[in-house]
Coordinates of C-alpha atoms and ligand atoms in Angstrom, one line a residue:
M1 CA 134.7 146.7 73.1
Q2 CA 135.9 146.1 76.9
Q3 CA 136.9 142.6 78.0
W4 CA 136.2 141.3 81.6
D5 CA 136.7 137.9 82.9
V6 CA 133.3 138.4 85.1
I7 CA 130.7 141.2 85.0
V8 CA 128.6 140.9 88.2
V9 CA 125.1 142.9 87.4
G10 CA 123.9 144.3 91.2
A11 CA 126.4 146.1 93.6
G12 CA 124.5 144.7 96.6
A13 CA 125.0 142.6 99.4
A14 CA 125.3 139.2 97.2
G15 CA 127.1 141.2 94.2
L16 CA 129.7 142.7 96.4
M17 CA 130.6 139.5 98.5
C18 CA 130.5 137.7 94.5
A19 CA 132.7 140.2 93.2
I20 CA 135.3 140.2 96.5
E21 CA 135.8 136.7 96.0
A22 CA 135.9 136.5 92.3
G23 CA 138.8 139.1 92.8
N24 CA 140.6 137.6 95.6
R25 CA 141.1 134.7 93.0
G26 CA 142.8 136.7 90.6
R27 CA 139.5 137.2 88.3
K28 CA 139.3 140.6 86.3
V29 CA 135.7 141.7 88.0
L30 CA 133.4 144.5 86.8
L31 CA 131.0 145.3 89.5
L32 CA 127.8 147.1 87.5
D33 CA 124.9 149.1 89.3
N34 CA 122.3 151.1 88.0
G35 CA 121.9 153.1 91.4
K36 CA 124.5 156.3 92.5
R37 CA 126.0 154.0 95.4
P38 CA 126.9 150.4 95.9
G39 CA 124.5 148.7 99.0
R40 CA 121.9 150.6 99.2
K41 CA 119.7 148.3 100.8
I42 CA 122.5 147.4 103.4
L43 CA 122.8 151.0 104.2
M44 CA 118.9 151.2 104.9
S45 CA 118.5 147.6 106.7
G46 CA 118.1 147.0 110.3
G47 CA 116.8 150.6 110.7
G48 CA 120.3 151.9 109.7
R49 CA 122.1 149.0 111.7
C50 CA 122.1 146.5 109.5
N51 CA 121.0 143.2 110.8
F52 CA 123.7 141.1 109.1
T53 CA 123.2 137.8 109.8
N54 CA 121.7 135.4 112.7
I55 CA 123.4 133.0 114.7
Y56 CA 121.2 130.7 114.2
S57 CA 120.7 130.8 110.7
S58 CA 120.0 127.5 109.1
P59 CA 118.1 125.9 106.1
E60 CA 115.1 125.6 107.9
N61 CA 115.1 129.8 108.2
F62 CA 114.2 129.8 104.7
L63 CA 111.6 129.5 102.1
S64 CA 111.8 128.1 98.6
Q65 CA 110.3 125.5 96.0
N66 CA 113.0 123.2 96.9
K67 CA 113.7 123.6 100.6
H68 CA 117.3 121.5 99.6
F69 CA 118.8 124.1 97.3
C70 CA 120.5 126.4 99.8
K71 CA 121.7 123.9 102.1
S72 CA 125.0 123.8 100.5
A73 CA 125.6 127.4 100.2
L74 CA 124.8 128.0 103.4
S75 CA 127.1 125.1 104.8
R76 CA 130.2 126.6 103.0
Y77 CA 130.1 130.0 103.8
T78 CA 128.4 130.3 107.3
Q79 CA 127.4 133.1 109.5
W80 CA 130.4 132.5 111.5
D81 CA 132.4 133.5 108.2
F82 CA 130.7 136.3 107.9
I83 CA 131.0 137.6 111.6
A84 CA 134.8 136.9 111.6
L85 CA 135.2 139.3 108.7
V86 CA 133.2 141.5 110.4
Q87 CA 135.4 141.0 113.1
K88 CA 138.8 141.7 111.4
H89 CA 137.3 145.1 110.1
G90 CA 136.8 145.8 113.7
I91 CA 133.0 146.6 113.2
A92 CA 131.2 146.8 116.8
Y93 CA 128.1 144.6 116.7
H94 CA 125.7 143.1 119.3
E95 CA 122.8 140.5 119.1
K96 CA 119.5 142.6 119.5
T97 CA 117.3 139.4 119.9
L98 CA 116.5 135.8 118.8
G99 CA 120.2 135.5 117.5
Q100 CA 120.3 139.0 115.0
L101 CA 123.3 140.5 114.7
F102 CA 123.2 144.5 114.2
C103 CA 126.0 147.3 113.9
D104 CA 126.4 148.9 117.0
D105 CA 126.9 151.9 115.3
S106 CA 125.6 152.5 111.6
A107 CA 124.9 149.9 108.3
K108 CA 127.7 151.9 106.4
D109 CA 130.1 149.8 108.5
I110 CA 129.4 147.0 106.7
V111 CA 129.3 148.6 102.8
E112 CA 132.5 150.3 104.1
M113 CA 133.7 146.7 104.9
L114 CA 133.0 145.5 101.6
L115 CA 134.1 148.3 99.4
S116 CA 137.3 148.3 101.1
E117 CA 137.7 144.2 100.5
A118 CA 136.1 144.9 96.7
K119 CA 139.3 147.6 96.4
A120 CA 141.5 145.3 97.8
A121 CA 140.6 142.1 95.3
N122 CA 141.2 145.0 92.5
V123 CA 137.2 145.1 91.7
Q124 CA 136.2 147.9 89.1
L125 CA 133.0 149.4 90.0
A126 CA 130.4 150.9 87.7
L127 CA 127.3 153.2 88.8
Q128 CA 124.5 154.7 87.2
Q129 CA 124.9 152.1 84.7
Q130 CA 121.5 151.1 82.1
I131 CA 121.8 147.6 80.8
T132 CA 119.9 148.0 77.7
A133 CA 121.0 144.6 76.2
V134 CA 122.5 141.2 76.9
S135 CA 123.5 138.9 74.4
F136 CA 125.6 135.5 74.5
A137 CA 127.6 134.6 71.5
D138 CA 130.8 132.0 71.3
G139 CA 131.0 131.7 74.9
N140 CA 130.9 135.1 75.8
Y141 CA 128.6 137.7 77.3
T142 CA 128.1 141.2 75.4
V143 CA 126.3 143.5 78.4
T144 CA 125.3 146.7 76.3
T145 CA 124.7 150.4 78.0
P146 CA 124.0 153.0 76.3
E147 CA 127.4 154.6 76.4
L148 CA 129.5 150.8 75.5
S149 CA 129.2 146.9 75.0
R150 CA 131.4 145.2 77.5
Q151 CA 132.5 141.1 77.2
C152 CA 133.0 138.8 79.4
Q153 CA 133.3 135.2 80.1
S154 CA 131.0 135.0 83.2
L155 CA 127.9 136.7 84.0
V156 CA 126.6 137.0 87.3
V157 CA 123.1 138.2 88.0
A158 CA 122.7 139.9 91.4
S159 CA 120.1 142.4 90.7
G160 CA 117.8 141.6 93.7
G161 CA 113.9 141.3 94.1
L162 CA 111.2 143.9 93.4
S163 CA 111.0 145.4 96.7
L164 CA 111.7 149.3 97.2
P165 CA 111.1 150.0 93.1
N166 CA 112.5 153.8 94.6
L167 CA 115.7 152.4 95.6
G168 CA 116.6 151.0 92.2
A169 CA 114.9 147.5 91.9
T170 CA 114.4 146.2 88.4
A171 CA 112.8 143.0 86.9
F172 CA 116.3 142.7 85.5
G173 CA 117.4 139.4 86.7
F174 CA 114.1 137.6 86.4
Q175 CA 113.5 139.1 83.0
L176 CA 117.4 138.0 81.8
A177 CA 116.8 134.2 83.5
E178 CA 113.5 134.4 81.1
Q179 CA 115.5 135.3 78.0
F180 CA 117.9 132.4 78.8
G181 CA 115.3 129.9 79.1
L182 CA 115.0 129.5 82.9
K183 CA 112.1 129.5 84.6
V184 CA 111.0 131.9 87.5
L185 CA 108.4 131.3 89.8
P186 CA 105.4 133.8 90.7
L187 CA 106.6 136.3 92.8
R188 CA 105.0 138.0 95.4
A189 CA 106.1 140.8 98.3
A190 CA 106.9 139.3 101.8
L191 CA 108.2 140.3 105.0
V192 CA 105.7 142.8 104.3
P193 CA 103.0 144.4 106.4
L194 CA 99.1 142.9 105.8
T195 CA 96.3 145.4 105.2
W196 CA 92.7 145.3 106.6
Q197 CA 89.3 144.5 105.1
P198 CA 87.4 147.8 105.1
S199 CA 85.4 146.4 108.2
D200 CA 88.2 146.0 110.2
K201 CA 89.8 149.0 109.4
A202 CA 87.1 151.2 110.7
V203 CA 87.3 149.3 113.7
F204 CA 91.3 149.0 114.4
E205 CA 92.6 152.0 113.0
E206 CA 92.2 154.2 115.9
I207 CA 94.4 151.6 117.9
S208 CA 97.2 152.4 115.5
G209 CA 100.5 152.4 117.5
V210 CA 99.2 149.5 120.3
S211 CA 101.4 146.7 120.4
L212 CA 101.6 143.2 121.7
P213 CA 103.2 139.7 122.5
V214 CA 101.6 137.2 120.1
T215 CA 101.6 134.3 118.0
A216 CA 100.8 134.6 114.6
E217 CA 99.8 131.9 112.4
A218 CA 98.9 131.1 108.5
N219 CA 99.0 127.9 106.9
G220 CA 100.2 126.1 109.7
T221 CA 103.1 127.9 110.6
L222 CA 103.6 130.1 113.3
F223 CA 105.5 133.0 114.9
P224 CA 106.1 134.0 118.5
E225 CA 106.7 137.8 118.4
D226 CA 105.2 141.0 118.4
M227 CA 102.3 142.5 116.7
L228 CA 101.6 146.2 116.0
F229 CA 98.2 147.8 114.7
T230 CA 98.8 150.1 112.3
H231 CA 96.5 152.6 110.4
R232 CA 96.8 150.4 107.4
G233 CA 96.7 147.0 108.9
L234 CA 98.8 144.5 111.0
S235 CA 102.9 144.7 111.0
G236 CA 105.4 144.2 113.9
P237 CA 107.8 141.2 113.4
A238 CA 105.3 138.2 114.0
I239 CA 103.1 139.4 111.1
L240 CA 106.2 140.3 108.5
Q241 CA 107.4 136.5 109.5
I242 CA 103.9 135.1 108.6
S243 CA 103.6 137.5 105.6
S244 CA 105.7 134.9 103.9
Y245 CA 103.4 132.0 104.3
W246 CA 100.2 134.0 103.7
Q247 CA 98.4 133.9 100.0
P248 CA 95.1 136.3 99.7
G249 CA 92.5 134.8 101.0
D250 CA 93.9 133.0 104.0
N251 CA 93.0 134.2 107.5
V252 CA 96.1 134.9 110.0
I253 CA 95.1 133.0 113.3
V254 CA 96.5 135.4 116.5
N255 CA 97.2 134.0 120.0
M256 CA 96.5 137.6 121.6
A257 CA 97.9 136.2 125.2
P258 CA 100.4 133.0 124.2
D259 CA 101.8 133.0 127.2
T260 CA 98.6 132.8 129.8
N261 CA 95.9 130.1 129.8
V262 CA 93.5 132.8 129.9
A263 CA 90.6 130.5 131.1
E264 CA 92.6 130.0 134.3
F265 CA 93.4 133.5 134.6
L266 CA 89.7 134.3 134.6
A267 CA 88.8 131.4 137.2
S268 CA 91.7 133.1 139.2
Q269 CA 90.3 136.2 138.7
Q270 CA 86.8 135.8 139.5
H271 CA 88.1 133.8 143.0
A272 CA 89.8 136.9 143.9
H273 CA 87.6 139.9 142.7
P274 CA 83.8 138.6 141.8
E275 CA 82.9 142.7 141.4
Q276 CA 85.5 143.2 139.0
E277 CA 84.7 143.8 135.2
V278 CA 85.8 141.3 132.3
K279 CA 87.2 144.2 130.5
T280 CA 89.0 145.4 133.8
A281 CA 90.8 142.0 134.1
L282 CA 91.5 141.8 130.5
A283 CA 93.4 144.6 130.5
K284 CA 95.6 143.1 132.6
L285 CA 96.9 140.5 130.2
L286 CA 96.1 143.0 126.8
P287 CA 96.8 146.7 126.3
K288 CA 93.2 148.6 127.5
R289 CA 92.3 150.0 124.3
L290 CA 92.7 146.4 122.3
V291 CA 90.2 145.3 125.2
E292 CA 87.8 148.5 124.3
K293 CA 87.8 147.6 120.6
L294 CA 87.3 143.6 121.3
L295 CA 84.5 144.7 123.8
A296 CA 82.9 146.7 120.6
L297 CA 83.7 143.7 118.3
S298 CA 81.4 141.6 120.9
V299 CA 84.3 139.4 121.5
F300 CA 83.1 139.3 125.1
T301 CA 80.2 140.5 127.4
N302 CA 80.8 143.1 129.8
Q303 CA 79.6 141.9 133.1
P304 CA 81.1 141.4 136.7
L305 CA 83.5 138.3 136.7
K306 CA 81.1 136.4 139.2
A307 CA 78.5 136.2 136.2
L308 CA 80.9 133.9 134.0
N309 CA 80.5 130.3 134.2
P310 CA 83.5 127.8 132.9
R311 CA 81.8 127.7 129.6
T312 CA 81.6 131.1 128.6
M313 CA 85.4 131.6 130.2
Q314 CA 86.3 128.9 128.0
Q315 CA 84.7 131.0 125.2
L316 CA 86.0 133.9 125.6
A317 CA 89.8 132.1 126.1
D318 CA 89.4 130.4 122.8
N319 CA 88.1 133.9 121.1
L320 CA 91.7 135.5 123.1
H321 CA 94.1 132.5 122.2
A322 CA 92.6 132.1 118.2
Y323 CA 91.6 135.2 117.1
V324 CA 91.0 135.3 113.7
F325 CA 92.0 138.1 111.1
K326 CA 91.5 138.2 107.5
P327 CA 93.7 140.7 105.4
N328 CA 92.6 142.0 102.6
G329 CA 96.0 141.7 101.2
T330 CA 99.5 143.6 101.4
E331 CA 101.2 146.4 101.0
G332 CA 103.0 145.1 98.2
Y333 CA 106.5 146.0 97.1
R334 CA 106.5 149.7 98.2
T335 CA 107.3 148.2 102.0
A336 CA 108.0 144.8 101.5
E337 CA 111.7 143.7 102.5
V338 CA 111.8 140.9 100.2
T339 CA 110.6 139.0 97.0
I340 CA 109.1 135.6 97.6
G341 CA 110.1 133.1 93.9
G342 CA 112.4 134.1 91.7
V343 CA 115.0 131.7 89.7
D344 CA 113.5 128.5 89.7
T345 CA 116.5 126.6 91.7
D346 CA 115.8 123.5 89.6
Y347 CA 118.0 125.6 86.9
L348 CA 120.9 126.0 88.8
S349 CA 123.4 124.3 90.5
S350 CA 123.5 124.5 94.3
K351 CA 127.1 124.5 94.6
T352 CA 128.1 127.3 92.1
M353 CA 124.5 128.9 91.4
E354 CA 125.8 128.4 87.6
A355 CA 122.9 128.0 85.3
K356 CA 122.5 124.4 84.4
Q357 CA 121.6 124.6 80.6
Q358 CA 123.6 128.1 80.0
P359 CA 127.5 128.2 81.1
G360 CA 129.0 131.1 82.7
L361 CA 125.7 132.2 83.5
Y362 CA 124.9 132.6 87.8
F363 CA 122.1 134.0 89.6
I364 CA 122.8 134.9 93.4
G365 CA 120.9 136.6 96.3
E366 CA 117.2 137.6 96.3
V367 CA 116.8 137.2 92.7
V368 CA 116.7 133.6 93.2
D369 CA 113.8 131.6 95.0
V370 CA 115.3 131.4 98.3
T371 CA 113.8 133.4 100.8
G372 CA 114.9 134.0 104.3
W373 CA 112.9 134.9 107.7
L374 CA 113.2 138.1 109.1
G375 CA 116.1 138.4 111.2
G376 CA 119.7 138.5 109.2
Y377 CA 118.8 135.5 107.1
N378 CA 118.3 137.2 103.4
F379 CA 121.7 138.9 104.1
Q380 CA 123.4 135.6 105.2
W381 CA 121.6 133.9 102.1
A382 CA 123.2 136.8 99.9
W383 CA 126.3 136.5 101.5
A384 CA 126.9 132.4 100.9
S385 CA 125.3 132.2 97.6
G386 CA 127.7 135.2 96.3
W387 CA 130.8 133.6 98.0
C388 CA 130.0 130.2 96.3
A389 CA 129.5 131.9 93.1
G390 CA 132.9 133.7 93.7
Q391 CA 134.8 130.2 94.2
S392 CA 133.8 128.8 90.8
L393 CA 134.3 132.0 88.4
Ligands
FAD401 C1 113.8 148.0 104.2 C2 114.6 146.6 104.2 C3 115.3 146.7 105.0 C4 115.9 145.4 104.9 N1 116.7 144.8 106.4 C5 117.4 143.5 106.0 C6 118.2 143.1 107.3 O1 118.4 144.0 108.5 N2 118.6 142.0 107.4 C7 118.7 140.9 106.3 O2 119.1 140.2 106.4 N3 117.6 141.7 105.2 C8 117.1 142.6 105.5 N4 116.5 143.3 103.4 C9 116.6 142.1 103.1 C10 117.8 142.5 102.0 O3 118.2 143.7 102.0 C11 117.8 141.9 101.2 O4 117.5 140.4 101.1 C12 119.5 141.7 100.2 O5 119.3 143.4 99.8 C13 119.4 141.0 99.1 O6 120.9 140.9 98.5 P1 121.1 141.3 96.4 O7 122.1 141.5 96.8 O8 120.7 140.2 96.2 O9 120.3 142.4 96.4 P2 119.7 143.7 96.9 O10 120.8 144.0 97.9 O11 118.9 144.3 96.7 O12 121.0 144.5 95.7 C14 120.6 144.5 94.2 C15 121.7 145.7 93.1 O13 121.0 145.6 91.7 C16 120.9 146.6 91.2 N5 120.1 146.6 90.4 C17 119.0 146.2 89.9 N6 118.5 146.3 88.9 C18 119.5 146.3 88.1 C19 119.9 146.6 86.7 N7 119.0 146.6 85.8 N8 121.1 147.1 86.2 C20 121.8 147.3 87.1 N9 121.7 147.3 88.6 C21 120.8 146.9 89.0 C22 120.0 147.4 92.7 O14 120.3 149.4 92.5 C23 120.6 147.1 94.0 O15 122.1 147.6 94.2 C24 116.0 144.1 104.0 C25 115.2 144.7 103.2 C26 114.9 146.2 102.9 C27 113.8 146.5 101.9

């Protein structure tokens, strides 16, 4: 039986950070993963450039049943701490948009940085490990794989969520939480494209590839970003963001011209070009292929602008400022960036991430019911929660 101070399950963002911190504090740490290489999601994140944090990260950018839970960790290990680490390793980065920081070259730089820190902290890495059982007796955890059993005083679960099952995602962390009496809140795919109802698909799939700046709203939350029409439904950052707030059956209300008062625009066009057709005028505001679809859907009638009266102008404006889509569902875990829900934070210490009723058992990263917006927030939660657990192990 191998003896360790700490076993961390999951060599992703949170697990690596936690193992580094515990190792630096002199703990004998084993980092276990079921995959062939560590940090697989980091490698494919941000289109291969890893949006590793967000300079505006704050608790408001996170969803959780207890919105206060993330505050402590996010304030103890901030985006500036992670940026300092990136700078220490001489990794070039840039702000793309809205405070999102990406590597100039490759997400590999972040994985290599974490692996070199882990090596310096004497963290042992064991890959391609299939855990078959975990038990607890006499203050120690036993983690069993087909080859051997390992014992540790502290067990950290950093096995992530359910998205991208072909990249090693498993329900291990949720099952282990339940095994030890912690509640797991309902799980669902988030930061995920929404899919068409059959009737919308018939109309909109032909304009797949069309993108425009919008605001997208669901359940009272609103995101101003780009929206993309796809063969399967709606995507783009505005839709990925709103998917975290959308529940089956809900509408998504899209303002297709968020920066223009459409009624005033039509009135001014009418004044300047009374003979111009409505669709020609609208094509100055929206992609032409979208305008044609809106015409086909009778969102407006094509006629010379001079035929519009103030009431019809206002109706058309209202339609464009609050176009209602009723998605059929989401693309699910196959393409989702994150899992909403997870280990109920009521069962964890917000300072250390340790289970309140189960000494020595910790949950960090995405397996916990804390989910960030699109834009580097999910990694910031992984770093912060991993760092906090690492200080307490
Ligand atoms: C395509 C994509 C792009 C993304 N881009 C970004 C981005 O740019 N910025 C951002 O902030 N967030 C991004 N995210 C989200 C981000 O990757 C996750 O929120 C983050 O990786 C969570 O970290 P984690 O350590 O909790 O889990 P993970 O990084 O998922 O790591 C969990 C690890 O545990 C391992 N594991 C799972 N089950 C077991 C088991 N039974 N036994 C052993 N090991 C196991 C997995 O193989 C994995 O290595 C992206 C996600 C996806 C899918």
